[in-house]
Coordinates of C-alpha atoms in Angstrom, one line a residue:
X1 CA 2.9 22.5 3.1
X2 CA -0.5 23.3 4.4
X3 CA -1.0 20.0 6.1
X4 CA -3.5 18.4 3.7
X5 CA -3.4 14.7 3.0
X6 CA -5.5 12.2 1.0
X7 CA -5.5 8.5 1.9
X8 CA -7.1 5.6 0.0
X9 CA -8.0 2.5 1.9
X10 CA -8.5 4.7 5.0
X11 CA -11.4 2.7 6.5
X12 CA -9.1 0.3 8.4
X13 CA -5.6 -1.1 8.9
X14 CA -2.6 0.8 7.7
X15 CA -4.6 3.5 6.0
X16 CA -6.4 4.3 9.3
X17 CA -3.1 4.3 11.2
X18 CA -1.4 6.7 8.8
X19 CA -4.4 9.0 9.2
X20 CA -4.1 8.9 13.0
X21 CA -0.3 9.5 12.9
X22 CA -0.8 12.7 10.9
X23 CA -3.9 13.7 12.8
X24 CA -1.8 14.0 15.9
X25 CA -0.1 16.9 14.1
X26 CA -3.4 18.5 13.3
X27 CA -3.5 17.6 9.6
X28 CA -6.7 17.8 7.5
X29 CA -7.4 14.5 5.9
X30 CA -9.4 13.3 2.9
X31 CA -10.3 9.8 3.7
X32 CA -11.4 7.4 0.9
X33 CA -12.4 3.7 0.9
X34 CA -15.2 1.4 -0.3
X35 CA -16.0 0.7 3.3
X36 CA -18.2 3.6 4.4
X37 CA -18.7 2.4 8.0
X38 CA -14.9 2.0 8.5
X39 CA -14.4 5.5 7.1
X40 CA -16.9 7.0 9.6
X41 CA -15.0 5.3 12.4
X42 CA -11.6 6.6 11.1
X43 CA -12.9 10.1 10.9
X44 CA -14.2 9.9 14.5
X45 CA -10.8 8.7 15.7
X46 CA -9.0 11.4 13.6
X47 CA -11.0 14.1 15.2
X48 CA -10.3 12.7 18.7
X49 CA -6.6 12.7 17.8
X50 CA -6.6 16.4 16.9
X51 CA -7.1 16.3 13.1
X52 CA -10.1 16.9 10.9
X53 CA -11.3 16.2 7.4
X54 CA -13.9 14.5 5.3
X55 CA -14.8 11.0 4.1
X56 CA -15.8 9.8 0.6
X57 CA -16.6 6.5 -0.8
X58 CA -14.2 5.7 -3.5
X59 CA -13.4 2.6 -5.6
X60 CA -9.8 3.1 -7.0
X61 CA -10.7 1.1 -10.1
X62 CA -12.9 3.9 -11.2
X63 CA -10.8 6.9 -12.4
X64 CA -13.8 9.3 -12.3
X65 CA -14.2 8.6 -8.6
X66 CA -10.6 9.6 -8.0
X67 CA -10.8 12.7 -10.1
X68 CA -14.0 13.6 -8.1
X69 CA -12.0 13.1 -4.9
X70 CA -9.2 15.4 -6.1
X71 CA -11.9 18.0 -6.9
X72 CA -13.4 17.6 -3.4
X73 CA -9.9 18.2 -1.9
X74 CA -9.5 21.4 -4.0
X75 CA -12.9 22.6 -2.9
X76 CA -12.6 21.7 0.8
X77 CA -8.9 22.1 1.4
X78 CA -7.8 24.4 -1.5
X79 CA -5.5 21.7 -2.7
X80 CA -3.5 18.7 -1.4
X81 CA 0.1 18.2 0.0
X82 CA 0.5 14.5 0.4
X83 CA -1.4 11.6 -1.3
X84 CA -1.1 8.1 0.1
X85 CA -2.2 5.4 -2.4
X86 CA -2.8 2.6 0.1
X87 CA -6.0 0.8 -1.0
X88 CA -5.2 -2.8 -1.7
X89 CA -6.4 -6.4 -1.6
X90 CA -4.8 -9.7 -0.9
X91 CA -4.6 -12.9 -3.0
X92 CA -2.8 -16.1 -3.2
X93 CA -2.5 -19.4 -5.1
X94 CA 0.0 -21.1 -7.3
X95 CA 0.3 -19.7 -10.8
X96 CA -1.3 -22.8 -12.3
X97 CA -4.4 -22.4 -10.1
X98 CA -4.9 -18.6 -10.6
X99 CA -7.5 -17.7 -13.2
X100 CA -7.1 -14.7 -15.5
X101 CA -9.9 -13.1 -13.6
X102 CA -7.9 -13.3 -10.4
X103 CA -5.1 -11.5 -12.3
X104 CA -7.3 -8.8 -13.7
X105 CA -8.9 -8.2 -10.2
X106 CA -5.5 -8.0 -8.5
X107 CA -3.8 -5.7 -11.1
X108 CA -6.9 -3.4 -11.4
X109 CA -6.9 -2.6 -7.7
X110 CA -3.3 -3.0 -6.4
X111 CA -1.5 -1.6 -9.5
X112 CA -3.9 0.4 -11.6
X113 CA -5.5 1.9 -8.5
X114 CA -2.2 3.5 -7.6
X115 CA -1.6 4.6 -11.2
X116 CA -5.0 6.3 -11.3
X117 CA -4.5 7.9 -7.9
X118 CA -1.2 9.4 -9.0
X119 CA -2.7 10.6 -12.3
X120 CA -5.9 12.1 -10.7
X121 CA -3.9 14.1 -8.1
X122 CA -0.8 15.1 -10.1
X123 CA -2.2 18.6 -11.1
X124 CA -2.8 19.5 -7.4
X125 CA 0.6 18.1 -6.4
X126 CA 2.3 20.2 -9.1
X127 CA 0.7 23.3 -7.5
X128 CA 1.7 22.4 -3.9
X129 CA 5.0 20.8 -4.7
X130 CA 3.7 17.9 -2.6
X131 CA 4.5 14.3 -2.0
X132 CA 3.3 10.9 -3.3
X133 CA 3.4 7.9 -1.0
X134 CA 2.7 4.6 -2.7
X135 CA 2.1 1.5 -0.5
X136 CA 3.7 -1.5 -2.1
X137 CA 4.9 -4.6 -0.2
X138 CA 8.0 -6.7 0.4
X139 CA 6.3 -9.1 -2.1
X140 CA 7.4 -6.5 -4.8
X141 CA 11.1 -7.2 -3.9
X142 CA 11.1 -10.8 -2.7
X143 CA 8.5 -12.6 -5.0
X144 CA 7.4 -15.2 -2.5
X145 CA 5.8 -18.4 -3.8
X146 CA 2.0 -18.9 -4.2
X147 CA 1.2 -15.2 -4.8
X148 CA 2.4 -14.4 -8.3
X149 CA -0.4 -12.0 -9.2
X150 CA 0.1 -10.0 -6.0
X151 CA 3.9 -10.0 -6.5
X152 CA 3.5 -8.6 -10.0
X153 CA 1.0 -5.9 -9.0
X154 CA 3.2 -4.7 -6.1
X155 CA 6.4 -4.9 -8.2
X156 CA 4.6 -2.6 -10.6
X157 CA 3.9 -0.1 -7.8
X158 CA 7.7 0.0 -7.1
X159 CA 8.5 0.4 -10.8
X160 CA 5.9 3.2 -11.1
X161 CA 7.3 4.9 -8.0
X162 CA 10.9 4.7 -9.3
X163 CA 9.7 6.2 -12.6
X164 CA 7.8 9.1 -10.9
X165 CA 10.8 9.7 -8.6
X166 CA 13.0 10.5 -11.6
X167 CA 10.3 12.3 -13.7
X168 CA 8.9 14.5 -11.0
X169 CA 12.1 15.7 -9.3
X170 CA 12.3 18.7 -11.6
X171 CA 8.7 19.6 -10.6
X172 CA 9.8 19.4 -6.9
X173 CA 7.3 16.6 -6.1
X174 CA 8.6 14.1 -3.6
X175 CA 8.0 10.3 -4.1
X176 CA 8.2 7.5 -1.5
X177 CA 7.4 3.8 -1.8
X178 CA 6.7 1.6 1.3
X179 CA 7.3 -2.1 1.3
X180 CA 6.1 -3.7 4.5
X181 CA 6.3 -7.4 5.2
X182 CA 3.4 -9.2 7.0
X183 CA 1.9 -7.2 9.8
X184 CA -1.2 -7.3 11.9
X185 CA -4.0 -6.1 9.7
X186 CA -7.4 -7.0 8.3
X187 CA -6.0 -7.6 4.8
X188 CA -7.5 -11.2 4.8
X189 CA -11.0 -9.7 4.7
X190 CA -10.4 -9.0 1.0
X191 CA -8.4 -12.3 0.3
X192 CA -9.2 -14.0 -2.9
X193 CA -7.6 -17.3 -4.0
X194 CA -8.3 -20.8 -5.2
X195 CA -7.5 -22.7 -2.0
X196 CA -8.7 -22.2 1.6
X197 CA -5.4 -23.6 2.8
X198 CA -3.5 -20.7 1.3
X199 CA -5.6 -18.2 3.0
X200 CA -5.0 -20.0 6.4
X201 CA -1.2 -19.9 5.8
X202 CA -1.3 -16.2 5.1
X203 CA -3.5 -15.6 8.1
X204 CA -0.9 -17.3 10.4
X205 CA 1.8 -15.0 9.0
X206 CA -0.2 -11.9 9.6
X207 CA -1.1 -12.8 13.2
X208 CA 2.4 -13.8 14.1
X209 CA 3.9 -10.5 13.1
X210 CA 5.6 -8.6 15.9
X211 CA 4.9 -5.3 14.2
X212 CA 1.5 -3.5 14.0
X213 CA 0.0 -1.1 11.5
X214 CA 0.5 1.7 14.0
X215 CA 4.3 0.9 14.2
X216 CA 4.5 1.0 10.4
X217 CA 2.7 4.4 10.2
X218 CA 5.2 5.8 12.7
X219 CA 8.1 4.4 10.7
X220 CA 6.8 5.9 7.4
X221 CA 6.4 9.3 9.2
X222 CA 10.0 9.2 10.4
X223 CA 11.5 7.9 7.1
X224 CA 9.6 10.5 5.0
X225 CA 11.1 13.2 7.3
X226 CA 14.5 11.9 6.4
X227 CA 13.6 12.0 2.7
X228 CA 13.9 8.2 2.2
X229 CA 12.5 6.9 -1.1
X230 CA 12.4 3.2 -0.4
X231 CA 10.8 2.7 3.0
X232 CA 11.2 -0.9 4.5
X233 CA 9.6 -1.0 7.9
X234 CA 10.5 -4.6 8.9
X235 CA 14.0 -5.4 9.9
X236 CA 13.7 -8.9 8.4
X237 CA 12.5 -7.2 5.2
X238 CA 15.6 -5.0 5.2
X239 CA 17.9 -8.0 5.7
X240 CA 16.2 -10.0 3.0
X241 CA 16.4 -7.1 0.5
X242 CA 20.1 -6.7 1.3
X243 CA 20.6 -10.5 0.7
X244 CA 18.8 -10.3 -2.6
X245 CA 21.0 -7.4 -3.8
X246 CA 24.1 -9.3 -2.7
X247 CA 23.3 -12.8 -3.7
X248 CA 20.0 -13.2 -5.6
X249 CA 20.5 -16.9 -6.3
X250 CA 20.6 -17.7 -2.5
X251 CA 17.2 -16.0 -2.1
X252 CA 15.7 -17.8 -5.2
X253 CA 16.8 -21.1 -3.7
X254 CA 15.2 -20.3 -0.4
X255 CA 12.0 -19.3 -2.0
X256 CA 12.0 -22.5 -4.1
X257 CA 12.3 -24.6 -1.0
X258 CA 9.5 -22.6 0.6
X259 CA 7.3 -23.3 -2.4
X260 CA 7.9 -27.0 -2.0
X261 CA 6.9 -26.9 1.6
X262 CA 3.8 -24.9 0.8
X263 CA 2.7 -27.4 -1.8
X264 CA 3.1 -30.1 0.7
X265 CA 1.0 -28.3 3.3
X266 CA -1.8 -27.3 0.8
X267 CA -2.0 -31.0 -0.4
X268 CA -2.2 -32.3 3.1
X269 CA -5.0 -29.9 4.0
X270 CA -7.0 -30.5 0.8

């Protein structure tokens, strides 16, 4: 390990906090995002924290931008040790309301963006025997109502990570997948969905979370050090996942009653 890391979605939120956590240990960071002002701010904070690196505008839907980013890492750092596929967007709405465009947008960023990130950086990771960190969500495991396209995209990230875990072990490349629940972040800035009421509900859940992006970055750091594959930062998330494994029907019933309540709330607002 030569302490070189690439992070997508590094201009704010969890991506920024991951950058700062590793910056405290003097890592060199390749910071990517579509938000260039946010990137500049992250790099400033990284340098204040004891790290260094460079920024690059990168849309994860465009594979050529990711391969160019990998090339920049090779030129500036001589390679890469950890990649964090963190860039993502939020969406919500009942299945009947979501358009196929909503599905394409969600899958292209939250799932295919991760696929393309892994693909673009794999040659560098083979050389360094590095690590892949894919940021999924508890939505990948719990499939809450009113967010089917988000659930499917994030479940795909978990399935991809499981596939890579078993395929890349022989190459000595580590794989981790992170499934946070709601936490204090600016994810709503990217929210797309058919009803304003759904956005308001998600906003309340984000704001009421007792855990911050910084807490999650610390938890990821500690769990990676232990070699954990599935990283579940929220205690409630760990409990819910244990319940689903033990008694899936109980969880489906709970989610179905939640869907009923959500429909009632959305109707009353609209």
